[in-house]
Amino acid sequence: MDTQLKRGLLEVCVLAAMQRGDTYGYKLIKDVSPYIAISESTLYPILKRLEAAEAVTVYTREHNGRLRKYYQLTDGGRARIAEFLREWQDVMRIYAFIEGGERDAHRAIPETTA
């Protein structure tokens, strides 16, 4: 899979996992990995980018005598998920074109207005 495409998908998958509630790194890896491969060395730079983009906020809380970093989805993160879902329709049109030609691509996914 193309690296840039995978990076974008990983970011949205991480955000989507946070829709269920505040979470921490290890749990994010467990929640996302059944759908797309992700490691600690991939996750933490993604979380830093998402924090810098104000898609998530970070706070710490004690757990078993240690501080644990928790990540919380923001309105900006929710907007990024919604944007991805709108853009995905374009990707599906391109997929249909590649799979079955231009005629099928126009029928595959109806145009939407945002």
mmCIF file of C-alpha atoms in Angstrom:
data_model
loop_
_atom_site.group_PDB
_atom_site.id
_atom_site.type_symbol
_atom_site.label_atom_id
_atom_site.label_comp_id
_atom_site.label_asym_id
_atom_site.label_seq_id
_atom_site.Cartn_x
_atom_site.Cartn_y
_atom_site.Cartn_z
ATOM 1 C CA MET A 1 0.000 0.000 0.000
ATOM 2 C CA ASP A 2 1.202 3.506 -0.797
ATOM 3 C CA THR A 3 2.912 5.039 2.242
ATOM 4 C CA GLN A 4 1.044 8.355 2.082
ATOM 5 C CA LEU A 5 -2.314 6.636 1.671
ATOM 6 C CA LYS A 6 -1.582 4.309 4.579
ATOM 7 C CA ARG A 7 -0.474 7.237 6.743
ATOM 8 C CA GLY A 8 -3.770 9.026 6.124
ATOM 9 C CA LEU A 9 -5.752 5.889 6.825
ATOM 10 C CA LEU A 10 -3.856 5.248 10.049
ATOM 11 C CA GLU A 11 -4.534 8.770 11.298
ATOM 12 C CA VAL A 12 -8.256 8.434 10.692
ATOM 13 C CA CYS A 13 -8.329 4.942 12.241
ATOM 14 C CA VAL A 14 -6.654 6.325 15.379
ATOM 15 C CA LEU A 15 -9.186 9.162 15.513
ATOM 16 C CA ALA A 16 -12.051 6.719 14.964
ATOM 17 C CA ALA A 17 -10.840 4.552 17.855
ATOM 18 C CA MET A 18 -11.024 7.634 20.075
ATOM 19 C CA GLN A 19 -14.705 8.110 19.261
ATOM 20 C CA ARG A 20 -15.403 5.407 21.846
ATOM 21 C CA GLY A 21 -13.842 7.532 24.588
ATOM 22 C CA ASP A 22 -10.538 8.710 25.976
ATOM 23 C CA THR A 23 -7.787 6.166 25.501
ATOM 24 C CA TYR A 24 -4.042 5.545 25.748
ATOM 25 C CA GLY A 25 -1.351 4.309 23.369
ATOM 26 C CA TYR A 26 -1.331 0.586 24.062
ATOM 27 C CA LYS A 27 -5.134 0.401 23.882
ATOM 28 C CA LEU A 28 -5.114 2.339 20.607
ATOM 29 C CA ILE A 29 -2.732 -0.206 19.111
ATOM 30 C CA LYS A 30 -4.984 -3.070 20.263
ATOM 31 C CA ASP A 31 -8.115 -1.346 18.922
ATOM 32 C CA VAL A 32 -6.681 -0.383 15.522
ATOM 33 C CA SER A 33 -4.420 -3.355 14.698
ATOM 34 C CA PRO A 34 -7.225 -5.792 13.751
ATOM 35 C CA TYR A 35 -8.008 -3.438 10.860
ATOM 36 C CA ILE A 36 -4.623 -2.061 9.808
ATOM 37 C CA ALA A 37 -1.096 -2.861 10.992
ATOM 38 C CA ILE A 38 0.237 -0.320 13.485
ATOM 39 C CA SER A 39 3.180 -0.354 15.877
ATOM 40 C CA GLU A 40 4.296 1.896 18.724
ATOM 41 C CA SER A 41 6.931 3.460 16.476
ATOM 42 C CA THR A 42 4.165 4.387 14.029
ATOM 43 C CA LEU A 43 1.473 5.364 16.534
ATOM 44 C CA TYR A 44 3.319 7.921 18.644
ATOM 45 C CA PRO A 45 4.401 10.188 15.760
ATOM 46 C CA ILE A 46 0.782 10.057 14.532
ATOM 47 C CA LEU A 47 -0.450 11.098 17.972
ATOM 48 C CA LYS A 48 2.046 13.995 18.022
ATOM 49 C CA ARG A 49 0.809 15.176 14.597
ATOM 50 C CA LEU A 50 -2.814 14.876 15.679
ATOM 51 C CA GLU A 51 -2.080 16.837 18.842
ATOM 52 C CA ALA A 52 -0.278 19.557 16.860
ATOM 53 C CA ALA A 53 -3.262 19.719 14.483
ATOM 54 C CA GLU A 54 -5.586 20.061 17.507
ATOM 55 C CA ALA A 55 -7.439 16.898 16.521
ATOM 56 C CA VAL A 56 -6.720 15.432 19.969
ATOM 57 C CA THR A 57 -5.882 16.715 23.410
ATOM 58 C CA VAL A 58 -3.598 14.966 25.865
ATOM 59 C CA TYR A 59 -3.714 14.647 29.623
ATOM 60 C CA THR A 60 -2.049 12.378 32.185
ATOM 61 C CA ARG A 61 -3.604 10.322 34.927
ATOM 62 C CA GLU A 62 -2.106 7.925 37.438
ATOM 63 C CA HIS A 63 -2.628 4.235 36.732
ATOM 64 C CA ASN A 64 -1.070 1.514 38.921
ATOM 65 C CA GLY A 65 1.347 4.024 40.441
ATOM 66 C CA ARG A 66 2.537 5.371 37.081
ATOM 67 C CA LEU A 67 1.444 8.306 34.992
ATOM 68 C CA ARG A 68 -0.339 7.309 31.816
ATOM 69 C CA LYS A 69 -0.975 9.637 28.874
ATOM 70 C CA TYR A 70 -4.571 9.716 27.667
ATOM 71 C CA TYR A 71 -5.756 11.050 24.331
ATOM 72 C CA GLN A 72 -9.131 12.692 23.825
ATOM 73 C CA LEU A 73 -10.823 13.398 20.504
ATOM 74 C CA THR A 74 -11.625 17.080 19.852
ATOM 75 C CA ASP A 75 -14.188 18.695 17.591
ATOM 76 C CA GLY A 76 -11.326 19.140 15.103
ATOM 77 C CA GLY A 77 -10.722 15.380 15.198
ATOM 78 C CA ARG A 78 -14.403 14.680 14.618
ATOM 79 C CA ALA A 79 -14.330 17.099 11.676
ATOM 80 C CA ARG A 80 -11.304 15.235 10.251
ATOM 81 C CA ILE A 81 -13.225 11.943 10.396
ATOM 82 C CA ALA A 82 -16.200 13.545 8.623
ATOM 83 C CA GLU A 83 -13.867 15.018 5.984
ATOM 84 C CA PHE A 84 -12.288 11.610 5.422
ATOM 85 C CA LEU A 85 -15.696 9.986 4.934
ATOM 86 C CA ARG A 86 -16.631 12.616 2.333
ATOM 87 C CA GLU A 87 -13.294 12.182 0.533
ATOM 88 C CA TRP A 88 -13.617 8.397 0.607
ATOM 89 C CA GLN A 89 -16.491 8.609 -1.862
ATOM 90 C CA ASP A 90 -14.013 10.061 -4.380
ATOM 91 C CA VAL A 91 -11.622 7.194 -3.687
ATOM 92 C CA MET A 92 -14.404 4.693 -4.346
ATOM 93 C CA ARG A 93 -15.187 6.379 -7.683
ATOM 94 C CA ILE A 94 -11.518 6.073 -8.643
ATOM 95 C CA TYR A 95 -11.521 2.435 -7.551
ATOM 96 C CA ALA A 96 -14.581 1.737 -9.691
ATOM 97 C CA PHE A 97 -12.882 3.403 -12.664
ATOM 98 C CA ILE A 98 -9.751 1.290 -12.241
ATOM 99 C CA GLU A 99 -11.770 -1.857 -11.700
ATOM 100 C CA GLY A 100 -14.329 -1.485 -14.459
ATOM 101 C CA GLY A 101 -13.724 1.538 -16.623
ATOM 102 C CA GLU A 102 -15.048 5.076 -16.746
ATOM 103 C CA ARG A 103 -18.701 4.130 -17.363
ATOM 104 C CA ASP A 104 -18.849 2.053 -14.149
ATOM 105 C CA ALA A 105 -17.096 4.742 -12.104
ATOM 106 C CA HIS A 106 -19.892 7.243 -12.733
ATOM 107 C CA ARG A 107 -22.511 4.750 -11.535
ATOM 108 C CA ALA A 108 -20.528 3.376 -8.590
ATOM 109 C CA ILE A 109 -20.958 6.176 -6.091
ATOM 110 C CA PRO A 110 -23.501 8.972 -6.513
ATOM 111 C CA GLU A 111 -22.241 12.542 -6.284
ATOM 112 C CA THR A 112 -22.918 14.255 -2.981
ATOM 113 C CA THR A 113 -22.959 17.886 -2.052
ATOM 114 C CA ALA A 114 -21.207 18.973 1.068
#
